[in-house]
Short mmCIF file of C-alpha atoms and ligand atoms in Angstrom, two decimals:
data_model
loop_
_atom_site.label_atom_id
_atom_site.label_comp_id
_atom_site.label_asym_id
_atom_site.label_seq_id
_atom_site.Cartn_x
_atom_site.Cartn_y
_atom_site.Cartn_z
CA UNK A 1 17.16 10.29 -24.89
CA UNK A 2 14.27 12.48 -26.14
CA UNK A 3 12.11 14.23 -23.69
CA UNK A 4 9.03 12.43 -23.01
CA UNK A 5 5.49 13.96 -22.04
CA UNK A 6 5.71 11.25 -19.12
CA UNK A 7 7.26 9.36 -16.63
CA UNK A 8 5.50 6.95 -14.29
CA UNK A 9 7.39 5.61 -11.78
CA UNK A 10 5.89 2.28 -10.25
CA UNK A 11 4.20 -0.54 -11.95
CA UNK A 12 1.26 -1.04 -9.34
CA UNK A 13 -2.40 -0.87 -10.18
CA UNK A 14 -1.77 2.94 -9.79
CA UNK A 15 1.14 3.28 -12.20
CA UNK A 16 0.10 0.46 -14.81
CA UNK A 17 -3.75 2.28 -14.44
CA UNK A 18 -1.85 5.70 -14.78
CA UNK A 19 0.02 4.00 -18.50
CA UNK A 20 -3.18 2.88 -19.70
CA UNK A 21 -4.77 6.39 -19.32
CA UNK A 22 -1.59 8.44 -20.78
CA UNK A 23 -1.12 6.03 -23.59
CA UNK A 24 -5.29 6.42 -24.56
CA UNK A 25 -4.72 10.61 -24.29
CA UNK A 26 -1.74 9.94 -26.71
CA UNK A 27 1.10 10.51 -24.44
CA UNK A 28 4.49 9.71 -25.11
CA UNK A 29 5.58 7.76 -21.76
CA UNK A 30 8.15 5.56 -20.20
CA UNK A 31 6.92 3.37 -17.11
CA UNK A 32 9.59 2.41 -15.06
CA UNK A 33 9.71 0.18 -11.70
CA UNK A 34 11.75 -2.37 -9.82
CA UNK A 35 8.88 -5.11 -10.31
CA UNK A 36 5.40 -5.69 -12.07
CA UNK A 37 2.34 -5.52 -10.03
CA UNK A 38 3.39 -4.02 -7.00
CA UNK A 39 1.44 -5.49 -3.31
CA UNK A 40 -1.37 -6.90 -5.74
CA UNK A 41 1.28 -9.86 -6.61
CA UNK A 42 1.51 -10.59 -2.43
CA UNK A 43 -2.33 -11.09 -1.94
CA UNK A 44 -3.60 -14.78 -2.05
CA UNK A 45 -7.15 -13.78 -2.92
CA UNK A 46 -8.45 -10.78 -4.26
CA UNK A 47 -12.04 -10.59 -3.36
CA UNK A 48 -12.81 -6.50 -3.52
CA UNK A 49 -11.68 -5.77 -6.99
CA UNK A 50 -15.40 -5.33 -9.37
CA UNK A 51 -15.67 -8.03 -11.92
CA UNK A 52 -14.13 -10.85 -10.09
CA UNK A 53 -15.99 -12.43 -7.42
CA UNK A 54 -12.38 -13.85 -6.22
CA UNK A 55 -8.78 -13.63 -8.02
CA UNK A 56 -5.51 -14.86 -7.01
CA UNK A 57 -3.26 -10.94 -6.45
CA UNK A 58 -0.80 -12.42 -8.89
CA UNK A 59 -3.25 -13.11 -11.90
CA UNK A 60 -4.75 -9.72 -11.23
CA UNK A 61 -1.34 -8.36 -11.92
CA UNK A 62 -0.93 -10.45 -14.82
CA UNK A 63 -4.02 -9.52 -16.87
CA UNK A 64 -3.37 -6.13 -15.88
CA UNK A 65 0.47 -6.11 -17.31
CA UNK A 66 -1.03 -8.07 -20.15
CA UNK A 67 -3.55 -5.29 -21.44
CA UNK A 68 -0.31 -2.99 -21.16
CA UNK A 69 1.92 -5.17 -23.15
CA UNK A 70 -0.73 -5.49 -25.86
CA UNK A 71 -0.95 -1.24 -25.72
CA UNK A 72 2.48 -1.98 -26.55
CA UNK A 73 3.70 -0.17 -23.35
CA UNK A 74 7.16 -0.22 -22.47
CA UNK A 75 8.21 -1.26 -18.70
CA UNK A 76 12.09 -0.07 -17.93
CA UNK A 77 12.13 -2.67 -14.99
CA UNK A 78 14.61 -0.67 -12.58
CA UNK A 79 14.51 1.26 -9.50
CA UNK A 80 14.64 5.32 -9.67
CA UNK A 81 17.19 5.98 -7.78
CA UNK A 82 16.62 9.97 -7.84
CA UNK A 83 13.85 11.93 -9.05
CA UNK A 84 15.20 15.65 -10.08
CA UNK A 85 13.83 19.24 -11.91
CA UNK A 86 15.64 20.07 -14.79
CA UNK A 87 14.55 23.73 -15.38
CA UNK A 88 10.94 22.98 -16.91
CA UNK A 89 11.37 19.55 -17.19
CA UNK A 90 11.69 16.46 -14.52
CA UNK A 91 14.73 13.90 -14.55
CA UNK A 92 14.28 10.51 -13.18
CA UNK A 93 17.61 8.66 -12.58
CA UNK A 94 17.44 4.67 -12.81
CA UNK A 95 19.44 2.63 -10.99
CA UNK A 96 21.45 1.32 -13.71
CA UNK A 97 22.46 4.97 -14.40
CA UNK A 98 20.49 5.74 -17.44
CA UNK A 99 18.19 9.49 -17.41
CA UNK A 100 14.54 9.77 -18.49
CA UNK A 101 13.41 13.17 -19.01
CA UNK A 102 9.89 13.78 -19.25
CA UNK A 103 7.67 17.19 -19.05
CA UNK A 104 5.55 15.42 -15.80
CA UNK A 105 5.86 12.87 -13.81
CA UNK A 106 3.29 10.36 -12.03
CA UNK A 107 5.13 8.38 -9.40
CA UNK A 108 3.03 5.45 -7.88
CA UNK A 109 5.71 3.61 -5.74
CA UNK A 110 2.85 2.30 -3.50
CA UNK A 111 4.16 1.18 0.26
CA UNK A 112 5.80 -1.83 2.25
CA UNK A 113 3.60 -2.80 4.88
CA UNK A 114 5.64 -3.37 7.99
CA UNK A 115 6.67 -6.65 9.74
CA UNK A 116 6.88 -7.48 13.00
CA UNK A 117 9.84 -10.12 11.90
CA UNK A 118 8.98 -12.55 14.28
CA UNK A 119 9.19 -16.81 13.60
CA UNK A 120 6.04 -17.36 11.95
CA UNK A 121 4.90 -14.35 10.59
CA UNK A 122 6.45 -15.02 7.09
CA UNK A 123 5.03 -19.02 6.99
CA UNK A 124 1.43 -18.13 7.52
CA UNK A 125 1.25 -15.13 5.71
CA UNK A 126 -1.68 -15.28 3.96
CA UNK A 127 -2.56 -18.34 5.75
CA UNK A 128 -4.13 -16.51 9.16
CA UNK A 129 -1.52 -13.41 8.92
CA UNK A 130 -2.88 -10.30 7.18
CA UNK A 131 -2.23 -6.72 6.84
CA UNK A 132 -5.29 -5.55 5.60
CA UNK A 133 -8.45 -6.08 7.43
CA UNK A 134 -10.39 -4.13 4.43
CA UNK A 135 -9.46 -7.32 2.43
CA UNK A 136 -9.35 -9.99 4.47
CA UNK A 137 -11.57 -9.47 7.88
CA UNK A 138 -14.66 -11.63 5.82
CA UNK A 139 -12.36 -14.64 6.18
CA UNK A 140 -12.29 -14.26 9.99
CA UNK A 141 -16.27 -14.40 10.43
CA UNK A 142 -17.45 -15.77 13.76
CA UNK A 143 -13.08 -16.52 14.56
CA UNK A 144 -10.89 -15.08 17.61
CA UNK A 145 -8.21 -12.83 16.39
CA UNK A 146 -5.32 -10.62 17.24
CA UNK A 147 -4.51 -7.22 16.27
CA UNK A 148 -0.95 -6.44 16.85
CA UNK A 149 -0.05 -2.37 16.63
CA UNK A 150 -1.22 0.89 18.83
CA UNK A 151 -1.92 3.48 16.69
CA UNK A 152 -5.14 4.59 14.45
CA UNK A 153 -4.17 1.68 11.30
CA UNK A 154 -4.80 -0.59 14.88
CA UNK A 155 -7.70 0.80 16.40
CA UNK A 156 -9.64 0.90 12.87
CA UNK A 157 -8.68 -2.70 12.17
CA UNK A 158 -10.04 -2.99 15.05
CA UNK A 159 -13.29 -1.37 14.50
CA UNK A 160 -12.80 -2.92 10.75
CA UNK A 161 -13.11 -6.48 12.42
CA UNK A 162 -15.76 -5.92 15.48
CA UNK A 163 -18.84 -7.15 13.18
CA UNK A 164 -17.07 -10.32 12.01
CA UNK A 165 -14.91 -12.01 14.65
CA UNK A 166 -15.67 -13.18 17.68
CA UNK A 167 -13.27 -12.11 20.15
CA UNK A 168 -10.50 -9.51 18.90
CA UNK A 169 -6.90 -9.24 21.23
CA UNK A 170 -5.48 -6.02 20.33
CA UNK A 171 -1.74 -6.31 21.62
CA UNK A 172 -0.08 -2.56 22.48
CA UNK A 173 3.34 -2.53 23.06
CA UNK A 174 3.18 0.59 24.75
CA UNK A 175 0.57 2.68 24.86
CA UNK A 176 -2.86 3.35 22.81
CA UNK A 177 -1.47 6.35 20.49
CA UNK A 178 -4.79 6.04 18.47
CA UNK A 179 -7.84 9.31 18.00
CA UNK A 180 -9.98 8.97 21.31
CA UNK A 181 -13.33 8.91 19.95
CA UNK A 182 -11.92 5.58 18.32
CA UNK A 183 -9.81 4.14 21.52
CA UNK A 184 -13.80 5.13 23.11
CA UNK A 185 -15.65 3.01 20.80
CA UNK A 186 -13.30 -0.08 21.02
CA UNK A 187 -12.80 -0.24 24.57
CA UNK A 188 -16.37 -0.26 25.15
CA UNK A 189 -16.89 -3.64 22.66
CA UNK A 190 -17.30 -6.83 24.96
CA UNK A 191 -15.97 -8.17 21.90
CA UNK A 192 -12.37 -6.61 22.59
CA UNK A 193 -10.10 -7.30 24.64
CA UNK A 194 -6.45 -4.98 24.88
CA UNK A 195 -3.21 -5.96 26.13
CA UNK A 196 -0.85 -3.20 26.70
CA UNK A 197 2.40 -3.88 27.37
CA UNK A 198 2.93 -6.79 25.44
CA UNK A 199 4.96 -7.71 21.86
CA UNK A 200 4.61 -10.60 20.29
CA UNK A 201 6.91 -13.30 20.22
CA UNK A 202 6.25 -15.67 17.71
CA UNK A 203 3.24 -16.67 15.16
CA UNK A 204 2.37 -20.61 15.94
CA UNK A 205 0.18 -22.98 13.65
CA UNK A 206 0.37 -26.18 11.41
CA UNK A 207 -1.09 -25.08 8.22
CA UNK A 208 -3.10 -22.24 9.42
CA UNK A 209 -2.36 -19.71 12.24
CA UNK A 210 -3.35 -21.40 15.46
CA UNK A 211 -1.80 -19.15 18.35
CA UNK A 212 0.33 -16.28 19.10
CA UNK A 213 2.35 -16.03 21.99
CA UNK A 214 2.88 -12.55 23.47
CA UNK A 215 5.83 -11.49 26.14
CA UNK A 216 4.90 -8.14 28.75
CA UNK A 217 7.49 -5.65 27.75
CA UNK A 218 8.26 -4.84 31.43
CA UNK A 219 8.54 -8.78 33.11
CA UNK A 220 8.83 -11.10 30.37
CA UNK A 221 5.43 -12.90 31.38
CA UNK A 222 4.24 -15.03 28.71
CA UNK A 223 0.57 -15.50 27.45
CA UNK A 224 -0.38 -17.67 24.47
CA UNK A 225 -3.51 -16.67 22.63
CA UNK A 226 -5.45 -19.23 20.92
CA UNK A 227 -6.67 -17.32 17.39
CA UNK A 228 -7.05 -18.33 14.00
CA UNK A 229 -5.94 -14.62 12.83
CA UNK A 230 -2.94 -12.17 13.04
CA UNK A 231 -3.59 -8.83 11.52
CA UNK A 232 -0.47 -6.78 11.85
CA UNK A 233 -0.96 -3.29 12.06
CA UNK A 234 2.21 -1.29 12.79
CA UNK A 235 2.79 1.38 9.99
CA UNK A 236 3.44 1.58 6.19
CA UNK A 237 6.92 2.49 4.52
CA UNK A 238 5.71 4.85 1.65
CA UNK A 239 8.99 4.00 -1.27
CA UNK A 240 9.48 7.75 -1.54
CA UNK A 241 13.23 8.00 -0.69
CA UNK A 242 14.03 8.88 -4.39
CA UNK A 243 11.82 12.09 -3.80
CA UNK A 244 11.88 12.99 -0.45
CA UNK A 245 14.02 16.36 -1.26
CA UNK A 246 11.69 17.05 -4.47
CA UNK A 247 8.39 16.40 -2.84
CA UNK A 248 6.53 17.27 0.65
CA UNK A 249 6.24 14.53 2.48
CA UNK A 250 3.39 13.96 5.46
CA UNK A 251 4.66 12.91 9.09
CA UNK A 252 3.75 9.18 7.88
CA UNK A 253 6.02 9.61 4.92
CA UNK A 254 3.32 9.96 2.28
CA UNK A 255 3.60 12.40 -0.40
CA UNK A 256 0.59 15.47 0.18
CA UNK A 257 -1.61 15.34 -2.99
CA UNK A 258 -4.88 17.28 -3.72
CA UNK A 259 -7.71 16.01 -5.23
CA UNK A 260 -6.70 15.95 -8.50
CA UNK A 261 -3.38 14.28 -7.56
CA UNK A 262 -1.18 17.30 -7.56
CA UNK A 263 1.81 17.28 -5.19
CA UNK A 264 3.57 20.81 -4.55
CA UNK A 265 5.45 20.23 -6.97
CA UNK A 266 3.82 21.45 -10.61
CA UNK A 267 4.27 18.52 -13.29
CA UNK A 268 4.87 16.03 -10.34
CA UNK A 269 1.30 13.98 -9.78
CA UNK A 270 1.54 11.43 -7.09
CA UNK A 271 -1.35 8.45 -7.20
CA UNK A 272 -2.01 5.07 -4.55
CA UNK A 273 -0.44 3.70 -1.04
CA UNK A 274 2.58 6.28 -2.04
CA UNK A 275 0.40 9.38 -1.56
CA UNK A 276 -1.29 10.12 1.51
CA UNK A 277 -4.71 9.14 0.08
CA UNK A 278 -6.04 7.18 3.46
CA UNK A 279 -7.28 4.12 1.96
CA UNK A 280 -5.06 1.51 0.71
CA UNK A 281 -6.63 -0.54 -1.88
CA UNK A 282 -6.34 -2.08 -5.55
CA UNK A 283 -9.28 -0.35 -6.32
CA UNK A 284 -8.34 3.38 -4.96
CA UNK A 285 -4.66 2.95 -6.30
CA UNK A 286 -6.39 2.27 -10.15
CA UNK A 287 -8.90 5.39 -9.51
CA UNK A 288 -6.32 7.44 -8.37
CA UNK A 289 -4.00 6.31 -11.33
CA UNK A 290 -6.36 7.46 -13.79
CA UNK A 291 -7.11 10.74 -12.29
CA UNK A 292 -3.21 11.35 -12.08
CA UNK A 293 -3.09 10.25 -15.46
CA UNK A 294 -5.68 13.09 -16.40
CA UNK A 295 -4.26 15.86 -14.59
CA UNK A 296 -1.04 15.65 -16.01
CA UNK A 297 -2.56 15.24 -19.22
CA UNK A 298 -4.37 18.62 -18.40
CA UNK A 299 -0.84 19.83 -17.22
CA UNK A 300 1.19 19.16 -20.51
CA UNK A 301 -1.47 20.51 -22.76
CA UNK A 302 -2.15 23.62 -20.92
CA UNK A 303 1.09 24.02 -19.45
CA UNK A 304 -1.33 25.59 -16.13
CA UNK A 305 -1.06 23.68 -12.82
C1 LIG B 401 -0.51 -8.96 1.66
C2 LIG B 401 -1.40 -7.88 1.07
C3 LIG B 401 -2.72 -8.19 0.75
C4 LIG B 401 -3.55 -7.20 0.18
N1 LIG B 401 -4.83 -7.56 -0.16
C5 LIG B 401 -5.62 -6.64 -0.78
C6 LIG B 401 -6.94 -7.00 -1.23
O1 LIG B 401 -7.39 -8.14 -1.07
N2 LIG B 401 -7.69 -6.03 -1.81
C7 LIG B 401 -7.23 -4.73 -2.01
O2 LIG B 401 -7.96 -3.92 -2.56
N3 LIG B 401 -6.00 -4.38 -1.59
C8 LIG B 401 -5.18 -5.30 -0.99
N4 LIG B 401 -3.93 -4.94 -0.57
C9 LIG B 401 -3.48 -3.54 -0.77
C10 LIG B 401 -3.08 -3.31 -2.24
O3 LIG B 401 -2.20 -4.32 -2.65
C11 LIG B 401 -2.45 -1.93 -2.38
O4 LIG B 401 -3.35 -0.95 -1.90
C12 LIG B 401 -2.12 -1.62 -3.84
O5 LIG B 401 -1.28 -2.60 -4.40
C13 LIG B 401 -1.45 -0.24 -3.96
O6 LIG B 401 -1.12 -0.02 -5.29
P1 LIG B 401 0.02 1.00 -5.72
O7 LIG B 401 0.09 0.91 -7.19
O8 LIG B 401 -0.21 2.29 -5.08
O9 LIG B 401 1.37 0.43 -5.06
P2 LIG B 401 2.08 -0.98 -5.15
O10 LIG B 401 1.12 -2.05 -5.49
O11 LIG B 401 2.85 -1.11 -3.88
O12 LIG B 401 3.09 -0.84 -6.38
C14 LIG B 401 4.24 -0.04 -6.26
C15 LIG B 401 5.10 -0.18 -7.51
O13 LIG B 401 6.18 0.73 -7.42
C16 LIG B 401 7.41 0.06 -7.64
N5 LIG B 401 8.47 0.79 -6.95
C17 LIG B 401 8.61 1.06 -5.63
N6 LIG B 401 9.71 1.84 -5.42
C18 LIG B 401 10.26 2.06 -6.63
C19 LIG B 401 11.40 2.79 -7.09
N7 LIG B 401 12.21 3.47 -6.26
N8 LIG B 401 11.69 2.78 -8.40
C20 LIG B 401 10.90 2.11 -9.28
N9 LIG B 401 9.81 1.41 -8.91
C21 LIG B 401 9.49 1.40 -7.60
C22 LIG B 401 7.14 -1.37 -7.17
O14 LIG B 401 8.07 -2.28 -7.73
C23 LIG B 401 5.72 -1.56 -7.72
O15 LIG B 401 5.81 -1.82 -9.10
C24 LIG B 401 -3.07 -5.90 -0.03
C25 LIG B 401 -1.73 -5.58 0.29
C26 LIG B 401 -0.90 -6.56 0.82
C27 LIG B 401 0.54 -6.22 1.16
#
């Protein structure tokens, strides 16, 4: 296969922004990813994104993959299994065995948010479950909710959700592993109320969340909150296994960029939830697309990091 200016691995708003861009600056470019539209395909309503006042995830997606088909860009729809340097080039290895090679590389895998995996959580996802307070705390105005997690994602969800809800549960498993001058501010909201020592159990409702019912971690006492919200806040999985010995990786397992998107690696840009950019939206994943897009432009013209 000829060697390409560009590989872009995802096909998020970061990596289908990040096509758009190369393909304008008359780069030659494969995109390649496991699936089209990344998180944006998981979100019921889109209410954040300029332009659209509200938009179902999926149709987002769609109109996005749309303007990319009709910029007649290619999608290889297959995981990289390994992303390598070749001397002064970069070889991404698909799944299915076949090599791209490619002077730079964006990768935009983007993140799965994590589950707790409990009865319920799946059914009412998007139906009084979240994981983004950013996106969906508005719906929760003047509501009792839970926040399940103990660490910073938690506490600012927390702090996220303080002017809208009513009452907020924040349910620790352990302990509060969250900056102090945050853990300060949310302890002293009358709003908030924190359970340590509890995990949750199970997610109850009809067709909205109703309740959660939480178990102590050291007796196995039982409480059952009555909320009309569940955001779950315990970590992101950054997709950067393919990378991991290529790339440095943060202690949350993003990839370290700089503000042009540059990872350590020169000719590697990383762009979205995969890099450790701190806020996970649409709208930063298609900025920081674009700028990706640029530097590596800048990269394979100059050949200068
Ligand atoms: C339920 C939910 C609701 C949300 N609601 C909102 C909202 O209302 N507003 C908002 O702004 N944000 C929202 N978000 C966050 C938003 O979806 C993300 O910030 C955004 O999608 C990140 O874009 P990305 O391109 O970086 O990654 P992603 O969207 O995660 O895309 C990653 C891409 O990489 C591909 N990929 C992963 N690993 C590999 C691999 N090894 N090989 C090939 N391809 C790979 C995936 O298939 C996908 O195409 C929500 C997220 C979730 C989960």
């Amino acid at each position: 296969m000829a060697l390409l200016d560009l590989i872009i691995i995802g096909a998020g708003p970061a990596g289908m922004t990040a096509a758009i861009y190369a393909k304008r600056k008359g780069l030659t470019l494969q995109l390649i990813a496991d699936s089209v539209g990344g998180n944006v395909t998981k979100t019921g309503n889109v209410e954040n994104y300029p332009g659209y006042k509200s938009i179902p995830g999926p149709q987002l997606a769609a109109l996005i993959k749309k303007q990319l088909e009709d910029m007649k860009i290619d999608i290889k729809l297959s995981r990289v299994a390994k992303l390598e340097k070749a001397g002064d080039y970069f070889m991404a290895m698909a799944a299915d065995g076949t090599a791209y090679e490619a002077r730079a590389v964006v990768v935009a895998t983007g993140s799965k948010w994590k589950e707790l995996n409990v009865p319920g959580e799946k059914e009412f996802r998007n139906k009084g479950v979240s994981y983004c307070p950013t996106c969906d705390g508005p719906l929760f105005s003047g509501m009792d909710v839970a926040v399940i997690g103990g660490g910073n994602a938690a506490a600012e969800a927390v702090m996220d959700l303080i002017p809208m809800a009513k009452k907020i549960f924040l349910v620790v498993r352990s302990t509060l592993k969250a900056d102090k001058v945050v853990v300060d501010k949310i302890q002293s909201s009358d709003k908030v109320a924190i359970l340590m020592g509890y995990t949750v159990d199970r997610i109850n409702g009809k067709d909205f969340v109703e309740s959660v019912d939480i178990v102590s971690t050291s007796g196995g006492e039982r409480k059952t909150l009555n909320v009309g919200g569940v955001f779950v806040e315990v970590g992101l999985l950054p997709n950067v296994a393919f990378a991991k010995d290529l790339l440095e990786i943060n202690d949350r397992g993003e990839i370290v960029i700089d503000e042009r998107c540059r990872t350590n690696v020169c000719g590697v840009f990383a762009a979205g939830d995969v890099s450790d950019v701190p806020q996970k939206q649409i709208i930063v994943a298609a900025g920081e697309g674009a700028k990706a897009a640029m530097s590596a432009f800048t990269y394979i013209s100059t050949q200068k990091c």
